[in-house]
Amino acid sequence: MTRVSERHLTKWPTLSWVFSDPGRMMMFGFGSGLVRPGSGTWGTLLAWLLWSFSAPGVGDTAIAVFLVACFIYGCWACERVTAQLGVADHVGIVWDEFVAFWIVLWLVPDSLTAQAAAFVLFRFFDTVKPPPIRQVDTRFKGGVGVMVDDLLAAGYTLLVMAILVRVGIAF
């Protein structure tokens, strides 16, 4: 697995290449993954915006099924797109941020303050990659590897948010 600094130096695909295939368009977060710097942050912001317009009023079972389907699809599609790019985990692929942050948004309190705190925490954990996230990121390859490290960042985010709620931080 390449180091993060090397990931940022990889060749970036063109907008036309990304949008010429629906799978690539989704993996690059409908183009948000092409925005630099901070493609992961831009992807997470778009995921938040899409969630805000799509999720209210949807039942938990439907959301759970949707998220599992998105994760499975992401494993397959990330494998395919990384092979096309010839890069193990291109920094512009942000579908992993979408799915992981949607899980976070589903489980945190439904307020702008809580969601903003979760956003900051998720971006922190996804960027810093504390143990074992960095180890998982280097050991797991392919589409599953692309997706799993963000699930761990989501897990850290949810743990911290649960502690904040438990100690009485009002959201």
PDB file of C-alpha atoms in Angstrom:
ATOM      1  CA  MET A   1       0.000   0.000   0.000  1.00  0.00           C
ATOM      2  CA  THR A   2       1.331   3.430  -0.810  1.00  0.00           C
ATOM      3  CA  ARG A   3       1.854   6.083   1.824  1.00  0.00           C
ATOM      4  CA  VAL A   4      -0.693   8.888   1.953  1.00  0.00           C
ATOM      5  CA  SER A   5       1.788  11.411   0.539  1.00  0.00           C
ATOM      6  CA  GLU A   6       2.434   9.134  -2.445  1.00  0.00           C
ATOM      7  CA  ARG A   7      -1.326   8.683  -2.958  1.00  0.00           C
ATOM      8  CA  HIS A   8      -1.649  12.425  -3.480  1.00  0.00           C
ATOM      9  CA  LEU A   9       1.053  12.374  -6.154  1.00  0.00           C
ATOM     10  CA  THR A  10      -0.677   9.742  -8.287  1.00  0.00           C
ATOM     11  CA  LYS A  11      -2.046  10.634 -11.681  1.00  0.00           C
ATOM     12  CA  TRP A  12      -5.538  12.099 -11.464  1.00  0.00           C
ATOM     13  CA  PRO A  13      -8.194  10.965 -13.922  1.00  0.00           C
ATOM     14  CA  THR A  14     -10.072  13.487 -16.001  1.00  0.00           C
ATOM     15  CA  LEU A  15     -13.637  14.509 -15.280  1.00  0.00           C
ATOM     16  CA  SER A  16     -14.713  13.008 -18.612  1.00  0.00           C
ATOM     17  CA  TRP A  17     -13.093   9.650 -17.713  1.00  0.00           C
ATOM     18  CA  VAL A  18     -14.848   9.604 -14.339  1.00  0.00           C
ATOM     19  CA  PHE A  19     -18.258  10.517 -15.777  1.00  0.00           C
ATOM     20  CA  SER A  20     -18.000   8.115 -18.740  1.00  0.00           C
ATOM     21  CA  ASP A  21     -18.901   5.186 -16.464  1.00  0.00           C
ATOM     22  CA  PRO A  22     -21.588   5.141 -13.735  1.00  0.00           C
ATOM     23  CA  GLY A  23     -19.416   3.043 -11.411  1.00  0.00           C
ATOM     24  CA  ARG A  24     -16.469   5.421 -11.685  1.00  0.00           C
ATOM     25  CA  MET A  25     -18.813   8.363 -11.200  1.00  0.00           C
ATOM     26  CA  MET A  26     -20.055   6.860  -7.933  1.00  0.00           C
ATOM     27  CA  MET A  27     -16.592   5.833  -6.697  1.00  0.00           C
ATOM     28  CA  PHE A  28     -15.353   9.392  -7.278  1.00  0.00           C
ATOM     29  CA  GLY A  29     -18.348  10.756  -5.371  1.00  0.00           C
ATOM     30  CA  PHE A  30     -20.113  12.257  -8.383  1.00  0.00           C
ATOM     31  CA  GLY A  31     -16.978  14.314  -9.042  1.00  0.00           C
ATOM     32  CA  SER A  32     -16.340  15.463  -5.452  1.00  0.00           C
ATOM     33  CA  GLY A  33     -13.331  13.150  -5.235  1.00  0.00           C
ATOM     34  CA  LEU A  34     -11.641  15.148  -7.976  1.00  0.00           C
ATOM     35  CA  VAL A  35     -11.654  18.366  -5.938  1.00  0.00           C
ATOM     36  CA  ARG A  36      -8.231  19.143  -4.489  1.00  0.00           C
ATOM     37  CA  PRO A  37      -6.951  19.549  -1.918  1.00  0.00           C
ATOM     38  CA  GLY A  38      -8.899  17.439   0.510  1.00  0.00           C
ATOM     39  CA  SER A  39     -10.833  15.119  -1.793  1.00  0.00           C
ATOM     40  CA  GLY A  40     -11.914  12.987   1.184  1.00  0.00           C
ATOM     41  CA  THR A  41     -13.283  16.035   2.962  1.00  0.00           C
ATOM     42  CA  TRP A  42     -15.169  17.179  -0.139  1.00  0.00           C
ATOM     43  CA  GLY A  43     -16.556  13.667  -0.599  1.00  0.00           C
ATOM     44  CA  THR A  44     -17.671  13.531   3.032  1.00  0.00           C
ATOM     45  CA  LEU A  45     -19.361  16.930   2.691  1.00  0.00           C
ATOM     46  CA  LEU A  46     -21.280  15.755  -0.364  1.00  0.00           C
ATOM     47  CA  ALA A  47     -22.243  12.552   1.460  1.00  0.00           C
ATOM     48  CA  TRP A  48     -23.608  14.697   4.301  1.00  0.00           C
ATOM     49  CA  LEU A  49     -25.583  16.854   1.878  1.00  0.00           C
ATOM     50  CA  LEU A  50     -27.051  13.808   0.109  1.00  0.00           C
ATOM     51  CA  TRP A  51     -27.963  12.267   3.472  1.00  0.00           C
ATOM     52  CA  SER A  52     -29.691  15.466   4.596  1.00  0.00           C
ATOM     53  CA  PHE A  53     -31.988  15.387   1.582  1.00  0.00           C
ATOM     54  CA  SER A  54     -32.522  11.633   1.309  1.00  0.00           C
ATOM     55  CA  ALA A  55     -32.610  10.017   4.750  1.00  0.00           C
ATOM     56  CA  PRO A  56     -35.246  11.928   6.769  1.00  0.00           C
ATOM     57  CA  GLY A  57     -38.318   9.790   7.244  1.00  0.00           C
ATOM     58  CA  VAL A  58     -36.702   6.588   5.976  1.00  0.00           C
ATOM     59  CA  GLY A  59     -36.982   3.643   8.352  1.00  0.00           C
ATOM     60  CA  ASP A  60     -34.022   1.983  10.027  1.00  0.00           C
ATOM     61  CA  THR A  61     -34.466  -1.322   8.202  1.00  0.00           C
ATOM     62  CA  ALA A  62     -34.404   0.353   4.800  1.00  0.00           C
ATOM     63  CA  ILE A  63     -31.338   2.390   5.770  1.00  0.00           C
ATOM     64  CA  ALA A  64     -29.519  -0.694   7.078  1.00  0.00           C
ATOM     65  CA  VAL A  65     -30.237  -2.641   3.874  1.00  0.00           C
ATOM     66  CA  PHE A  66     -29.168   0.352   1.776  1.00  0.00           C
ATOM     67  CA  LEU A  67     -25.890   0.742   3.687  1.00  0.00           C
ATOM     68  CA  VAL A  68     -25.024  -2.960   3.452  1.00  0.00           C
ATOM     69  CA  ALA A  69     -25.742  -2.863  -0.290  1.00  0.00           C
ATOM     70  CA  CYS A  70     -23.595   0.278  -0.671  1.00  0.00           C
ATOM     71  CA  PHE A  71     -20.724  -1.389   1.194  1.00  0.00           C
ATOM     72  CA  ILE A  72     -20.879  -4.574  -0.896  1.00  0.00           C
ATOM     73  CA  TYR A  73     -21.174  -2.571  -4.111  1.00  0.00           C
ATOM     74  CA  GLY A  74     -18.276  -0.367  -2.974  1.00  0.00           C
ATOM     75  CA  CYS A  75     -15.996  -3.360  -2.408  1.00  0.00           C
ATOM     76  CA  TRP A  76     -16.678  -4.613  -5.927  1.00  0.00           C
ATOM     77  CA  ALA A  77     -16.607  -1.237  -7.678  1.00  0.00           C
ATOM     78  CA  CYS A  78     -13.509   0.033  -5.836  1.00  0.00           C
ATOM     79  CA  GLU A  79     -11.701  -3.153  -6.896  1.00  0.00           C
ATOM     80  CA  ARG A  80     -12.713  -2.524 -10.502  1.00  0.00           C
ATOM     81  CA  VAL A  81     -11.859   1.187 -10.572  1.00  0.00           C
ATOM     82  CA  THR A  82      -8.516   0.805  -8.782  1.00  0.00           C
ATOM     83  CA  ALA A  83      -7.564  -1.859 -11.334  1.00  0.00           C
ATOM     84  CA  GLN A  84      -8.504   0.524 -14.165  1.00  0.00           C
ATOM     85  CA  LEU A  85      -6.405   3.278 -12.592  1.00  0.00           C
ATOM     86  CA  GLY A  86      -3.501   1.001 -11.676  1.00  0.00           C
ATOM     87  CA  VAL A  87      -3.468   2.524  -8.172  1.00  0.00           C
ATOM     88  CA  ALA A  88      -4.279   0.414  -5.104  1.00  0.00           C
ATOM     89  CA  ASP A  89      -6.253   3.130  -3.264  1.00  0.00           C
ATOM     90  CA  HIS A  90      -6.550   6.331  -5.282  1.00  0.00           C
ATOM     91  CA  VAL A  91      -7.075   9.336  -3.022  1.00  0.00           C
ATOM     92  CA  GLY A  92      -9.889  10.579  -5.287  1.00  0.00           C
ATOM     93  CA  ILE A  93     -12.058   7.518  -4.641  1.00  0.00           C
ATOM     94  CA  VAL A  94     -14.445   8.745  -1.966  1.00  0.00           C
ATOM     95  CA  TRP A  95     -17.254   6.173  -2.036  1.00  0.00           C
ATOM     96  CA  ASP A  96     -15.674   4.708   1.098  1.00  0.00           C
ATOM     97  CA  GLU A  97     -16.151   8.062   2.838  1.00  0.00           C
ATOM     98  CA  PHE A  98     -19.752   8.205   1.621  1.00  0.00           C
ATOM     99  CA  VAL A  99     -20.709   4.828   3.042  1.00  0.00           C
ATOM    100  CA  ALA A 100     -18.801   5.173   6.323  1.00  0.00           C
ATOM    101  CA  PHE A 101     -20.109   8.672   7.003  1.00  0.00           C
ATOM    102  CA  TRP A 102     -23.674   7.633   6.160  1.00  0.00           C
ATOM    103  CA  ILE A 103     -23.352   4.978   8.866  1.00  0.00           C
ATOM    104  CA  VAL A 104     -22.182   7.679  11.281  1.00  0.00           C
ATOM    105  CA  LEU A 105     -25.037  10.012  10.330  1.00  0.00           C
ATOM    106  CA  TRP A 106     -27.553   7.202  10.766  1.00  0.00           C
ATOM    107  CA  LEU A 107     -26.408   6.534  14.330  1.00  0.00           C
ATOM    108  CA  VAL A 108     -25.606   9.976  15.782  1.00  0.00           C
ATOM    109  CA  PRO A 109     -28.221  12.350  17.186  1.00  0.00           C
ATOM    110  CA  ASP A 110     -30.204  14.039  14.438  1.00  0.00           C
ATOM    111  CA  SER A 111     -29.055  17.610  14.970  1.00  0.00           C
ATOM    112  CA  LEU A 112     -26.776  19.919  13.025  1.00  0.00           C
ATOM    113  CA  THR A 113     -24.447  20.235  16.023  1.00  0.00           C
ATOM    114  CA  ALA A 114     -24.087  16.464  16.455  1.00  0.00           C
ATOM    115  CA  GLN A 115     -23.605  15.935  12.732  1.00  0.00           C
ATOM    116  CA  ALA A 116     -20.982  18.689  12.561  1.00  0.00           C
ATOM    117  CA  ALA A 117     -19.102  17.188  15.507  1.00  0.00           C
ATOM    118  CA  ALA A 118     -19.299  13.768  13.850  1.00  0.00           C
ATOM    119  CA  PHE A 119     -18.008  15.245  10.589  1.00  0.00           C
ATOM    120  CA  VAL A 120     -14.947  16.738  12.303  1.00  0.00           C
ATOM    121  CA  LEU A 121     -14.278  13.526  14.237  1.00  0.00           C
ATOM    122  CA  PHE A 122     -14.694  11.322  11.170  1.00  0.00           C
ATOM    123  CA  ARG A 123     -12.347  13.440   9.061  1.00  0.00           C
ATOM    124  CA  PHE A 124      -9.821  13.436  11.924  1.00  0.00           C
ATOM    125  CA  PHE A 125      -9.858   9.646  12.312  1.00  0.00           C
ATOM    126  CA  ASP A 126      -9.896   9.037   8.561  1.00  0.00           C
ATOM    127  CA  THR A 127      -6.913  11.353   8.033  1.00  0.00           C
ATOM    128  CA  VAL A 128      -4.775  10.494  11.072  1.00  0.00           C
ATOM    129  CA  LYS A 129      -5.568   6.748  10.922  1.00  0.00           C
ATOM    130  CA  PRO A 130      -4.812   5.821  14.553  1.00  0.00           C
ATOM    131  CA  PRO A 131      -4.135   2.152  15.342  1.00  0.00           C
ATOM    132  CA  PRO A 132      -5.442  -0.181  14.120  1.00  0.00           C
ATOM    133  CA  ILE A 133      -6.748   1.821  11.145  1.00  0.00           C
ATOM    134  CA  ARG A 134      -3.289   2.390   9.620  1.00  0.00           C
ATOM    135  CA  GLN A 135      -2.380  -1.290  10.053  1.00  0.00           C
ATOM    136  CA  VAL A 136      -5.632  -2.408   8.415  1.00  0.00           C
ATOM    137  CA  ASP A 137      -5.086   0.131   5.631  1.00  0.00           C
ATOM    138  CA  THR A 138      -1.673  -1.365   4.853  1.00  0.00           C
ATOM    139  CA  ARG A 139      -2.708  -5.048   5.163  1.00  0.00           C
ATOM    140  CA  PHE A 140      -6.036  -5.184   3.323  1.00  0.00           C
ATOM    141  CA  LYS A 141      -5.819  -4.780  -0.431  1.00  0.00           C
ATOM    142  CA  GLY A 142      -8.319  -4.234  -3.191  1.00  0.00           C
ATOM    143  CA  GLY A 143     -11.859  -3.005  -2.862  1.00  0.00           C
ATOM    144  CA  VAL A 144     -12.329  -4.395   0.643  1.00  0.00           C
ATOM    145  CA  GLY A 145      -9.169  -2.610   1.773  1.00  0.00           C
ATOM    146  CA  VAL A 146     -10.415   0.681   0.335  1.00  0.00           C
ATOM    147  CA  MET A 147     -13.710   0.346   2.204  1.00  0.00           C
ATOM    148  CA  VAL A 148     -12.672  -1.148   5.565  1.00  0.00           C
ATOM    149  CA  ASP A 149     -10.350   1.546   6.925  1.00  0.00           C
ATOM    150  CA  ASP A 150     -13.159   4.097   6.638  1.00  0.00           C
ATOM    151  CA  LEU A 151     -15.488   1.776   8.553  1.00  0.00           C
ATOM    152  CA  LEU A 152     -12.939   1.775  11.364  1.00  0.00           C
ATOM    153  CA  ALA A 153     -12.784   5.589  11.274  1.00  0.00           C
ATOM    154  CA  ALA A 154     -16.586   5.562  11.497  1.00  0.00           C
ATOM    155  CA  GLY A 155     -16.332   3.218  14.479  1.00  0.00           C
ATOM    156  CA  TYR A 156     -13.950   5.558  16.300  1.00  0.00           C
ATOM    157  CA  THR A 157     -16.258   8.475  15.500  1.00  0.00           C
ATOM    158  CA  LEU A 158     -19.290   6.650  16.853  1.00  0.00           C
ATOM    159  CA  LEU A 159     -17.421   5.648  20.015  1.00  0.00           C
ATOM    160  CA  VAL A 160     -16.395   9.243  20.757  1.00  0.00           C
ATOM    161  CA  MET A 161     -19.885  10.523  19.947  1.00  0.00           C
ATOM    162  CA  ALA A 162     -21.418   7.927  22.289  1.00  0.00           C
ATOM    163  CA  ILE A 163     -19.077   9.017  25.075  1.00  0.00           C
ATOM    164  CA  LEU A 164     -19.938  12.683  24.466  1.00  0.00           C
ATOM    165  CA  VAL A 165     -23.653  11.924  24.600  1.00  0.00           C
ATOM    166  CA  ARG A 166     -23.184   9.750  27.713  1.00  0.00           C
ATOM    167  CA  VAL A 167     -21.300  12.463  29.622  1.00  0.00           C
ATOM    168  CA  GLY A 168     -24.060  14.914  28.841  1.00  0.00           C
ATOM    169  CA  ILE A 169     -22.758  16.958  25.935  1.00  0.00           C
ATOM    170  CA  ALA A 170     -25.957  18.400  24.526  1.00  0.00           C
ATOM    171  CA  PHE A 171     -26.508  17.890  20.844  1.00  0.00           C
TER     172      PHE A 171
END
